[in-house]
Amino acid sequence: MGFVFPVWLALAVLSLWCRPDVTEAAWSLQTPMKLVWHYYKVHNTCENAEPFIRHQVELFYNKDKTIAPKLLRLLYSDCFVNGCDASILLDGPDSEKMAPQNRGLGGFVLIDKIKTVLESRCPGIVSCADILNLATRDAVHLAGAPSYPVFTGRRDGATSTKASVDLPSPSISWEASLAYFKSKGLDVLDMATLLGAHSMGRTHCGFIVDRLYNFNNTGKPDPSMKASFVADMRKLCPPRTRKGQTDPLVFLDPESGSKYSFSNSYYSRVLAKKAVLGVDQQLLHGDDTKQITEEFAVAAGLEDFRRSFALSMSRMGNIQVLTGNEGEIRKNCRYTNKN
């Protein structure tokens, strides 16, 4: 099937976006919907929870724009492991944040600040899982993304182990990447769209040196990378030849990265064979994802990318949520109430 631009679609009390007509692509939030639109206002438990969160995010963002990609990565690392239960926020020598895949995570200080504010106004009411989802939405909106709908009413998980972290390698193949997204209840369009979040943020050279110097143990660079781009990246990322060597950070999208702005230039770079991560370049290996990349890359495609991003983020935020009597509402996002 061909890729078709999205159109407006009214769902309940808010407008969501219709999904493009892509093979096996979903067009709405997963069912059954366990979360509620403006949960804390509807239940009259903390009416201004969302404005409180938004205000703290704005204060932080005005001082440090890196918070947008940091929160995006933090939310992904949470939702894709045990579901959106804020288990990534728990401290401990064996916690999820200690897993190798989560090296360099940030954004914890802002979440702690928001939690402190909410506990002073509505003690024991707003979950850390909801705070993380809402704060991420507000931060990326300030960076230029759409203010997508975040349903709330999540509760916090009580366990966090680094052994449970199954986040894939950034050099994962197209087939393995799609299988991974499908295992989380997402589809091919969600994958192509959510990877577009790499228009912001940075990554360690350690995650890409294989593509630059020894792709698949060939002793050569990844042939899917443009030769001039390989040369540019090698200047930033020297080969790792000794123990204790520094591991520099590079922008995932040099065009928009330094501005920490949400854009569709990521897709143009994929088409130009200038993707930093292998998983990003793999979008050209599937007919559907290549077509989506081509559609999102053009100037008019920015709005279509924004629309698809809004729904894919909402869908991701609904992965394996805890509600009702499940889990707890942590008093401190770094520790379970028992601890």
PDB file of C-alpha atoms in Angstrom, residues 9-298:
ATOM      1  CA  LEU A   9      -9.886  12.998  12.766  1.00  0.00           C
ATOM      2  CA  ALA A  10     -11.942  13.846  15.857  1.00  0.00           C
ATOM      3  CA  LEU A  11     -11.644  11.370  18.719  1.00  0.00           C
ATOM      4  CA  ALA A  12     -13.703  11.922  21.875  1.00  0.00           C
ATOM      5  CA  VAL A  13     -13.081  15.356  23.351  1.00  0.00           C
ATOM      6  CA  LEU A  14      -9.864  16.134  21.476  1.00  0.00           C
ATOM      7  CA  SER A  15      -8.511  15.989  17.954  1.00  0.00           C
ATOM      8  CA  LEU A  16      -6.013  13.310  17.066  1.00  0.00           C
ATOM      9  CA  TRP A  17      -4.498  12.576  13.700  1.00  0.00           C
ATOM     10  CA  CYS A  18      -5.532   9.855  11.285  1.00  0.00           C
ATOM     11  CA  ARG A  19      -2.722   7.464  10.532  1.00  0.00           C
ATOM     12  CA  PRO A  20      -1.256   7.319   7.004  1.00  0.00           C
ATOM     13  CA  ASP A  21      -2.298   4.258   5.032  1.00  0.00           C
ATOM     14  CA  VAL A  22       0.804   2.146   5.634  1.00  0.00           C
ATOM     15  CA  THR A  23       0.939  -1.635   5.880  1.00  0.00           C
ATOM     16  CA  GLU A  24      -0.258  -2.742   9.314  1.00  0.00           C
ATOM     17  CA  ALA A  25      -0.182   0.832  10.646  1.00  0.00           C
ATOM     18  CA  ALA A  26      -2.647   1.609  13.413  1.00  0.00           C
ATOM     19  CA  TRP A  27      -4.623   4.854  13.428  1.00  0.00           C
ATOM     20  CA  SER A  28      -5.641   5.339  17.035  1.00  0.00           C
ATOM     21  CA  LEU A  29      -4.598   4.776  20.613  1.00  0.00           C
ATOM     22  CA  GLN A  30      -4.454   1.186  21.782  1.00  0.00           C
ATOM     23  CA  THR A  31      -7.588  -0.295  23.298  1.00  0.00           C
ATOM     24  CA  PRO A  32      -8.804  -0.755  25.903  1.00  0.00           C
ATOM     25  CA  MET A  33      -7.889   2.748  26.983  1.00  0.00           C
ATOM     26  CA  LYS A  34      -7.029   2.583  30.688  1.00  0.00           C
ATOM     27  CA  LEU A  35      -6.002   6.210  31.075  1.00  0.00           C
ATOM     28  CA  VAL A  36      -8.080   9.399  31.318  1.00  0.00           C
ATOM     29  CA  TRP A  37      -7.852  12.805  29.670  1.00  0.00           C
ATOM     30  CA  HIS A  38      -6.969  15.337  32.440  1.00  0.00           C
ATOM     31  CA  TYR A  39      -7.215  12.603  35.089  1.00  0.00           C
ATOM     32  CA  TYR A  40      -6.345  14.786  38.083  1.00  0.00           C
ATOM     33  CA  LYS A  41      -8.828  17.480  37.141  1.00  0.00           C
ATOM     34  CA  VAL A  42     -11.596  14.977  36.354  1.00  0.00           C
ATOM     35  CA  HIS A  43     -11.140  13.267  39.715  1.00  0.00           C
ATOM     36  CA  ASN A  44     -10.682  16.599  41.508  1.00  0.00           C
ATOM     37  CA  THR A  45      -7.507  15.392  43.210  1.00  0.00           C
ATOM     38  CA  CYS A  46      -4.955  17.904  41.871  1.00  0.00           C
ATOM     39  CA  GLU A  47      -6.708  20.208  39.432  1.00  0.00           C
ATOM     40  CA  ASN A  48      -3.621  22.211  38.507  1.00  0.00           C
ATOM     41  CA  ALA A  49      -1.167  19.312  38.255  1.00  0.00           C
ATOM     42  CA  GLU A  50      -0.547  19.812  34.555  1.00  0.00           C
ATOM     43  CA  PRO A  51      -0.051  23.622  34.778  1.00  0.00           C
ATOM     44  CA  PHE A  52       2.343  23.077  37.706  1.00  0.00           C
ATOM     45  CA  ILE A  53       4.385  20.634  35.607  1.00  0.00           C
ATOM     46  CA  ARG A  54       4.338  22.884  32.556  1.00  0.00           C
ATOM     47  CA  HIS A  55       5.583  25.855  34.584  1.00  0.00           C
ATOM     48  CA  GLN A  56       8.534  23.944  36.033  1.00  0.00           C
ATOM     49  CA  VAL A  57       9.471  22.614  32.580  1.00  0.00           C
ATOM     50  CA  GLU A  58       9.400  26.134  31.131  1.00  0.00           C
ATOM     51  CA  LEU A  59      11.647  27.449  33.912  1.00  0.00           C
ATOM     52  CA  PHE A  60      14.141  24.633  33.325  1.00  0.00           C
ATOM     53  CA  TYR A  61      13.980  24.809  29.526  1.00  0.00           C
ATOM     54  CA  ASN A  62      14.754  28.528  29.510  1.00  0.00           C
ATOM     55  CA  LYS A  63      18.065  27.727  31.217  1.00  0.00           C
ATOM     56  CA  ASP A  64      18.872  24.413  29.543  1.00  0.00           C
ATOM     57  CA  LYS A  65      17.365  23.406  26.199  1.00  0.00           C
ATOM     58  CA  THR A  66      19.063  20.015  26.333  1.00  0.00           C
ATOM     59  CA  ILE A  67      16.251  18.935  28.645  1.00  0.00           C
ATOM     60  CA  ALA A  68      13.970  18.173  25.656  1.00  0.00           C
ATOM     61  CA  PRO A  69      16.072  15.354  24.109  1.00  0.00           C
ATOM     62  CA  LYS A  70      17.076  14.157  27.577  1.00  0.00           C
ATOM     63  CA  LEU A  71      13.458  13.657  28.606  1.00  0.00           C
ATOM     64  CA  LEU A  72      12.609  12.022  25.278  1.00  0.00           C
ATOM     65  CA  ARG A  73      15.322   9.441  25.796  1.00  0.00           C
ATOM     66  CA  LEU A  74      14.361   8.983  29.445  1.00  0.00           C
ATOM     67  CA  LEU A  75      10.722   8.334  28.532  1.00  0.00           C
ATOM     68  CA  TYR A  76      11.712   5.886  25.791  1.00  0.00           C
ATOM     69  CA  SER A  77      14.008   4.040  28.217  1.00  0.00           C
ATOM     70  CA  ASP A  78      11.129   3.791  30.671  1.00  0.00           C
ATOM     71  CA  CYS A  79       8.210   2.826  28.436  1.00  0.00           C
ATOM     72  CA  PHE A  80      10.077   0.304  26.286  1.00  0.00           C
ATOM     73  CA  VAL A  81      11.301  -1.810  29.213  1.00  0.00           C
ATOM     74  CA  ASN A  82       8.602  -2.475  31.830  1.00  0.00           C
ATOM     75  CA  GLY A  83       6.027  -0.127  30.382  1.00  0.00           C
ATOM     76  CA  CYS A  84       5.461   3.512  31.371  1.00  0.00           C
ATOM     77  CA  ASP A  85       5.747   2.946  35.128  1.00  0.00           C
ATOM     78  CA  ALA A  86       8.648   5.295  36.017  1.00  0.00           C
ATOM     79  CA  SER A  87      10.849   2.307  36.908  1.00  0.00           C
ATOM     80  CA  ILE A  88      13.715   4.061  35.087  1.00  0.00           C
ATOM     81  CA  LEU A  89      13.661   6.732  37.814  1.00  0.00           C
ATOM     82  CA  LEU A  90      14.392   4.329  40.680  1.00  0.00           C
ATOM     83  CA  ASP A  91      17.871   4.471  42.207  1.00  0.00           C
ATOM     84  CA  GLY A  92      19.930   1.428  43.134  1.00  0.00           C
ATOM     85  CA  PRO A  93      23.117  -0.406  42.136  1.00  0.00           C
ATOM     86  CA  ASP A  94      21.075  -2.930  40.126  1.00  0.00           C
ATOM     87  CA  SER A  95      18.414  -0.546  38.783  1.00  0.00           C
ATOM     88  CA  GLU A  96      17.504   0.031  35.122  1.00  0.00           C
ATOM     89  CA  LYS A  97      19.462   3.265  34.951  1.00  0.00           C
ATOM     90  CA  MET A  98      22.644   1.238  35.630  1.00  0.00           C
ATOM     91  CA  ALA A  99      22.269  -0.846  32.442  1.00  0.00           C
ATOM     92  CA  PRO A 100      24.882  -0.176  29.710  1.00  0.00           C
ATOM     93  CA  GLN A 101      22.141   0.841  27.262  1.00  0.00           C
ATOM     94  CA  ASN A 102      21.097   3.651  29.616  1.00  0.00           C
ATOM     95  CA  ARG A 103      24.524   5.225  29.960  1.00  0.00           C
ATOM     96  CA  GLY A 104      24.288   9.005  29.834  1.00  0.00           C
ATOM     97  CA  LEU A 105      20.614   9.328  30.757  1.00  0.00           C
ATOM     98  CA  GLY A 106      19.619  12.757  32.050  1.00  0.00           C
ATOM     99  CA  GLY A 107      16.599  14.743  33.140  1.00  0.00           C
ATOM    100  CA  PHE A 108      16.321  13.255  36.625  1.00  0.00           C
ATOM    101  CA  VAL A 109      16.879  16.571  38.397  1.00  0.00           C
ATOM    102  CA  LEU A 110      13.899  18.192  36.679  1.00  0.00           C
ATOM    103  CA  ILE A 111      11.629  15.245  37.510  1.00  0.00           C
ATOM    104  CA  ASP A 112      12.742  15.475  41.147  1.00  0.00           C
ATOM    105  CA  LYS A 113      11.970  19.207  41.204  1.00  0.00           C
ATOM    106  CA  ILE A 114       8.509  18.713  39.715  1.00  0.00           C
ATOM    107  CA  LYS A 115       7.745  15.935  42.182  1.00  0.00           C
ATOM    108  CA  THR A 116       8.786  18.144  45.111  1.00  0.00           C
ATOM    109  CA  VAL A 117       6.473  20.923  43.913  1.00  0.00           C
ATOM    110  CA  LEU A 118       3.523  18.578  43.440  1.00  0.00           C
ATOM    111  CA  GLU A 119       4.038  16.854  46.778  1.00  0.00           C
ATOM    112  CA  SER A 120       3.857  20.260  48.474  1.00  0.00           C
ATOM    113  CA  ARG A 121       0.554  21.030  46.759  1.00  0.00           C
ATOM    114  CA  CYS A 122      -1.091  17.639  46.248  1.00  0.00           C
ATOM    115  CA  PRO A 123       0.757  15.109  48.420  1.00  0.00           C
ATOM    116  CA  GLY A 124       0.562  11.473  47.364  1.00  0.00           C
ATOM    117  CA  ILE A 125      -1.571  12.182  44.292  1.00  0.00           C
ATOM    118  CA  VAL A 126       0.441  12.598  41.072  1.00  0.00           C
ATOM    119  CA  SER A 127       2.500   9.623  39.917  1.00  0.00           C
ATOM    120  CA  CYS A 128       6.086   9.882  38.758  1.00  0.00           C
ATOM    121  CA  ALA A 129       5.039   8.030  35.592  1.00  0.00           C
ATOM    122  CA  ASP A 130       2.544  10.780  34.721  1.00  0.00           C
ATOM    123  CA  ILE A 131       5.073  13.479  35.589  1.00  0.00           C
ATOM    124  CA  LEU A 132       7.616  11.968  33.187  1.00  0.00           C
ATOM    125  CA  ASN A 133       5.082  11.703  30.351  1.00  0.00           C
ATOM    126  CA  LEU A 134       3.688  15.212  30.829  1.00  0.00           C
ATOM    127  CA  ALA A 135       7.084  16.858  31.325  1.00  0.00           C
ATOM    128  CA  THR A 136       8.420  15.222  28.156  1.00  0.00           C
ATOM    129  CA  ARG A 137       5.450  16.448  26.143  1.00  0.00           C
ATOM    130  CA  ASP A 138       5.869  19.999  27.459  1.00  0.00           C
ATOM    131  CA  ALA A 139       9.643  20.064  26.861  1.00  0.00           C
ATOM    132  CA  VAL A 140       9.524  18.812  23.274  1.00  0.00           C
ATOM    133  CA  HIS A 141       6.647  21.210  22.563  1.00  0.00           C
ATOM    134  CA  LEU A 142       8.910  24.084  23.613  1.00  0.00           C
ATOM    135  CA  ALA A 143      11.493  22.663  21.190  1.00  0.00           C
ATOM    136  CA  GLY A 144       8.999  22.847  18.318  1.00  0.00           C
ATOM    137  CA  ALA A 145       7.084  19.571  18.503  1.00  0.00           C
ATOM    138  CA  PRO A 146       3.271  19.506  18.667  1.00  0.00           C
ATOM    139  CA  SER A 147       1.606  19.552  22.080  1.00  0.00           C
ATOM    140  CA  TYR A 148       0.299  16.027  21.738  1.00  0.00           C
ATOM    141  CA  PRO A 149      -2.367  14.521  24.044  1.00  0.00           C
ATOM    142  CA  VAL A 150      -1.126  12.816  27.211  1.00  0.00           C
ATOM    143  CA  PHE A 151      -3.734  10.694  28.962  1.00  0.00           C
ATOM    144  CA  THR A 152      -3.055  10.304  32.676  1.00  0.00           C
ATOM    145  CA  GLY A 153      -3.832   8.110  35.665  1.00  0.00           C
ATOM    146  CA  ARG A 154      -0.670   5.997  35.558  1.00  0.00           C
ATOM    147  CA  ARG A 155       0.743   4.524  38.741  1.00  0.00           C
ATOM    148  CA  ASP A 156       4.367   3.808  39.563  1.00  0.00           C
ATOM    149  CA  GLY A 157       6.083   0.427  39.408  1.00  0.00           C
ATOM    150  CA  ALA A 158       7.949  -1.008  42.384  1.00  0.00           C
ATOM    151  CA  THR A 159      10.766  -2.913  40.660  1.00  0.00           C
ATOM    152  CA  SER A 160      13.708  -1.853  38.529  1.00  0.00           C
ATOM    153  CA  THR A 161      16.558  -4.152  37.481  1.00  0.00           C
ATOM    154  CA  LYS A 162      19.247  -3.641  34.882  1.00  0.00           C
ATOM    155  CA  ALA A 163      18.765  -7.255  33.766  1.00  0.00           C
ATOM    156  CA  SER A 164      15.280  -6.322  32.520  1.00  0.00           C
ATOM    157  CA  VAL A 165      16.632  -3.679  30.134  1.00  0.00           C
ATOM    158  CA  ASP A 166      16.301  -5.107  26.628  1.00  0.00           C
ATOM    159  CA  LEU A 167      16.791  -1.865  24.679  1.00  0.00           C
ATOM    160  CA  PRO A 168      18.344  -2.810  21.325  1.00  0.00           C
ATOM    161  CA  SER A 169      21.723  -1.801  19.956  1.00  0.00           C
ATOM    162  CA  PRO A 170      21.746   1.375  17.822  1.00  0.00           C
ATOM    163  CA  SER A 171      23.214  -0.833  15.083  1.00  0.00           C
ATOM    164  CA  ILE A 172      20.146  -3.091  15.022  1.00  0.00           C
ATOM    165  CA  SER A 173      18.836  -4.216  11.622  1.00  0.00           C
ATOM    166  CA  TRP A 174      15.607  -2.931  10.079  1.00  0.00           C
ATOM    167  CA  GLU A 175      13.894  -6.290  10.557  1.00  0.00           C
ATOM    168  CA  ALA A 176      14.960  -6.601  14.200  1.00  0.00           C
ATOM    169  CA  SER A 177      13.995  -2.995  14.903  1.00  0.00           C
ATOM    170  CA  LEU A 178      10.483  -3.455  13.518  1.00  0.00           C
ATOM    171  CA  ALA A 179      10.063  -6.706  15.453  1.00  0.00           C
ATOM    172  CA  TYR A 180      11.099  -4.888  18.622  1.00  0.00           C
ATOM    173  CA  PHE A 181       8.588  -2.071  18.103  1.00  0.00           C
ATOM    174  CA  LYS A 182       5.846  -4.585  17.323  1.00  0.00           C
ATOM    175  CA  SER A 183       6.636  -6.442  20.550  1.00  0.00           C
ATOM    176  CA  LYS A 184       5.673  -3.232  22.359  1.00  0.00           C
ATOM    177  CA  GLY A 185       2.363  -2.914  20.514  1.00  0.00           C
ATOM    178  CA  LEU A 186       3.630  -0.302  18.052  1.00  0.00           C
ATOM    179  CA  ASP A 187       3.849  -0.461  14.254  1.00  0.00           C
ATOM    180  CA  VAL A 188       6.018   0.457  11.284  1.00  0.00           C
ATOM    181  CA  LEU A 189       4.821   4.062  11.204  1.00  0.00           C
ATOM    182  CA  ASP A 190       5.417   4.453  14.932  1.00  0.00           C
ATOM    183  CA  MET A 191       8.971   3.202  14.423  1.00  0.00           C
ATOM    184  CA  ALA A 192       9.742   5.543  11.529  1.00  0.00           C
ATOM    185  CA  THR A 193       8.142   8.450  13.392  1.00  0.00           C
ATOM    186  CA  LEU A 194       9.645   7.937  16.845  1.00  0.00           C
ATOM    187  CA  LEU A 195      13.139   7.506  15.407  1.00  0.00           C
ATOM    188  CA  GLY A 196      12.613  11.026  14.062  1.00  0.00           C
ATOM    189  CA  ALA A 197      13.116  12.222  17.636  1.00  0.00           C
ATOM    190  CA  HIS A 198      16.804  11.860  16.746  1.00  0.00           C
ATOM    191  CA  SER A 199      16.515  15.309  15.184  1.00  0.00           C
ATOM    192  CA  MET A 200      17.576  16.392  18.694  1.00  0.00           C
ATOM    193  CA  GLY A 201      20.133  15.193  21.198  1.00  0.00           C
ATOM    194  CA  ARG A 202      23.565  13.600  21.177  1.00  0.00           C
ATOM    195  CA  THR A 203      25.090  10.148  21.400  1.00  0.00           C
ATOM    196  CA  HIS A 204      28.456   8.767  22.502  1.00  0.00           C
ATOM    197  CA  CYS A 205      30.979   7.902  19.814  1.00  0.00           C
ATOM    198  CA  GLY A 206      31.165   4.452  21.375  1.00  0.00           C
ATOM    199  CA  PHE A 207      27.769   3.685  19.859  1.00  0.00           C
ATOM    200  CA  ILE A 208      28.925   4.409  16.284  1.00  0.00           C
ATOM    201  CA  VAL A 209      32.660   3.592  16.062  1.00  0.00           C
ATOM    202  CA  ASP A 210      31.800   0.229  14.553  1.00  0.00           C
ATOM    203  CA  ARG A 211      30.123   2.018  11.620  1.00  0.00           C
ATOM    204  CA  LEU A 212      33.152   4.249  11.153  1.00  0.00           C
ATOM    205  CA  TYR A 213      36.014   1.776  11.372  1.00  0.00           C
ATOM    206  CA  ASN A 214      34.966  -1.862  11.501  1.00  0.00           C
ATOM    207  CA  PHE A 215      31.451  -2.451  10.223  1.00  0.00           C
ATOM    208  CA  ASN A 216      30.459  -6.094  10.730  1.00  0.00           C
ATOM    209  CA  ASN A 217      34.133  -6.911  11.417  1.00  0.00           C
ATOM    210  CA  THR A 218      35.139  -5.953   7.876  1.00  0.00           C
ATOM    211  CA  GLY A 219      37.767  -3.418   8.924  1.00  0.00           C
ATOM    212  CA  LYS A 220      35.913  -0.911   6.746  1.00  0.00           C
ATOM    213  CA  PRO A 221      33.202   1.713   7.384  1.00  0.00           C
ATOM    214  CA  ASP A 222      29.508   1.018   6.924  1.00  0.00           C
ATOM    215  CA  PRO A 223      28.937   1.170   3.131  1.00  0.00           C
ATOM    216  CA  SER A 224      25.538   2.767   3.720  1.00  0.00           C
ATOM    217  CA  MET A 225      27.303   5.935   4.992  1.00  0.00           C
ATOM    218  CA  LYS A 226      28.339   8.631   2.540  1.00  0.00           C
ATOM    219  CA  ALA A 227      32.158   8.679   2.298  1.00  0.00           C
ATOM    220  CA  SER A 228      32.436  12.399   3.089  1.00  0.00           C
ATOM    221  CA  PHE A 229      30.247  11.911   6.166  1.00  0.00           C
ATOM    222  CA  VAL A 230      32.447   9.054   7.362  1.00  0.00           C
ATOM    223  CA  ALA A 231      35.442  11.384   7.076  1.00  0.00           C
ATOM    224  CA  ASP A 232      33.638  14.123   9.041  1.00  0.00           C
ATOM    225  CA  MET A 233      32.580  11.740  11.796  1.00  0.00           C
ATOM    226  CA  ARG A 234      36.043  10.188  12.096  1.00  0.00           C
ATOM    227  CA  LYS A 235      37.368  13.657  13.000  1.00  0.00           C
ATOM    228  CA  LEU A 236      34.939  13.708  15.920  1.00  0.00           C
ATOM    229  CA  CYS A 237      35.178  10.045  16.883  1.00  0.00           C
ATOM    230  CA  PRO A 238      38.700   8.561  16.884  1.00  0.00           C
ATOM    231  CA  PRO A 239      39.085   4.766  16.945  1.00  0.00           C
ATOM    232  CA  ARG A 240      38.923   3.228  20.393  1.00  0.00           C
ATOM    233  CA  THR A 241      42.382   1.787  20.881  1.00  0.00           C
ATOM    234  CA  ARG A 242      43.050   1.934  24.603  1.00  0.00           C
ATOM    235  CA  LYS A 243      41.296   1.336  27.899  1.00  0.00           C
ATOM    236  CA  GLY A 244      39.989   4.436  29.640  1.00  0.00           C
ATOM    237  CA  GLN A 245      39.860   6.428  26.426  1.00  0.00           C
ATOM    238  CA  THR A 246      37.410   9.332  26.455  1.00  0.00           C
ATOM    239  CA  ASP A 247      34.106   8.792  24.660  1.00  0.00           C
ATOM    240  CA  PRO A 248      33.063  12.090  23.040  1.00  0.00           C
ATOM    241  CA  LEU A 249      29.479  13.098  22.349  1.00  0.00           C
ATOM    242  CA  VAL A 250      28.253  13.931  18.843  1.00  0.00           C
ATOM    243  CA  PHE A 251      24.965  15.392  17.669  1.00  0.00           C
ATOM    244  CA  LEU A 252      22.508  12.879  16.220  1.00  0.00           C
ATOM    245  CA  ASP A 253      21.454  15.528  13.703  1.00  0.00           C
ATOM    246  CA  PRO A 254      24.177  18.160  13.190  1.00  0.00           C
ATOM    247  CA  GLU A 255      21.701  20.415  11.348  1.00  0.00           C
ATOM    248  CA  SER A 256      19.200  20.852  14.183  1.00  0.00           C
ATOM    249  CA  GLY A 257      21.079  19.263  17.065  1.00  0.00           C
ATOM    250  CA  SER A 258      23.046  22.277  18.264  1.00  0.00           C
ATOM    251  CA  LYS A 259      19.811  24.270  18.410  1.00  0.00           C
ATOM    252  CA  TYR A 260      18.007  21.410  20.187  1.00  0.00           C
ATOM    253  CA  SER A 261      15.065  22.070  17.901  1.00  0.00           C
ATOM    254  CA  PHE A 262      12.447  19.631  16.637  1.00  0.00           C
ATOM    255  CA  SER A 263      12.640  19.379  12.846  1.00  0.00           C
ATOM    256  CA  ASN A 264      12.346  16.973   9.929  1.00  0.00           C
ATOM    257  CA  SER A 265      15.954  17.455   8.751  1.00  0.00           C
ATOM    258  CA  TYR A 266      16.677  14.033  10.252  1.00  0.00           C
ATOM    259  CA  TYR A 267      14.813  12.396   7.359  1.00  0.00           C
ATOM    260  CA  SER A 268      16.748  14.386   4.751  1.00  0.00           C
ATOM    261  CA  ARG A 269      19.969  13.178   6.347  1.00  0.00           C
ATOM    262  CA  VAL A 270      18.794   9.567   6.206  1.00  0.00           C
ATOM    263  CA  LEU A 271      18.090   9.962   2.479  1.00  0.00           C
ATOM    264  CA  ALA A 272      21.513  11.562   1.991  1.00  0.00           C
ATOM    265  CA  LYS A 273      23.137   8.589   3.801  1.00  0.00           C
ATOM    266  CA  LYS A 274      24.250  10.858   6.638  1.00  0.00           C
ATOM    267  CA  ALA A 275      22.450   9.205   9.550  1.00  0.00           C
ATOM    268  CA  VAL A 276      24.632   8.948  12.659  1.00  0.00           C
ATOM    269  CA  LEU A 277      23.095   5.773  14.091  1.00  0.00           C
ATOM    270  CA  GLY A 278      22.863   2.575  12.123  1.00  0.00           C
ATOM    271  CA  VAL A 279      19.223   2.036  13.111  1.00  0.00           C
ATOM    272  CA  ASP A 280      18.369   5.393  11.527  1.00  0.00           C
ATOM    273  CA  GLN A 281      20.042   4.587   8.225  1.00  0.00           C
ATOM    274  CA  GLN A 282      18.164   1.284   8.218  1.00  0.00           C
ATOM    275  CA  LEU A 283      14.933   3.167   7.490  1.00  0.00           C
ATOM    276  CA  LEU A 284      15.876   2.962   3.812  1.00  0.00           C
ATOM    277  CA  HIS A 285      15.955  -0.853   3.980  1.00  0.00           C
ATOM    278  CA  GLY A 286      12.170  -1.263   4.167  1.00  0.00           C
ATOM    279  CA  ASP A 287       9.727  -0.180   1.477  1.00  0.00           C
ATOM    280  CA  ASP A 288       7.285   1.351   3.967  1.00  0.00           C
ATOM    281  CA  THR A 289       9.884   3.147   6.080  1.00  0.00           C
ATOM    282  CA  LYS A 290      11.702   4.428   2.989  1.00  0.00           C
ATOM    283  CA  GLN A 291       8.442   5.853   1.672  1.00  0.00           C
ATOM    284  CA  ILE A 292       7.641   7.447   5.027  1.00  0.00           C
ATOM    285  CA  THR A 293      11.156   8.915   5.162  1.00  0.00           C
ATOM    286  CA  GLU A 294      10.726  10.422   1.699  1.00  0.00           C
ATOM    287  CA  GLU A 295       7.371  11.947   2.629  1.00  0.00           C
ATOM    288  CA  PHE A 296       8.601  13.413   5.942  1.00  0.00           C
ATOM    289  CA  ALA A 297      11.834  14.766   4.408  1.00  0.00           C
ATOM    290  CA  VAL A 298      10.277  17.325   2.059  1.00  0.00           C
TER     291      VAL A 298
END
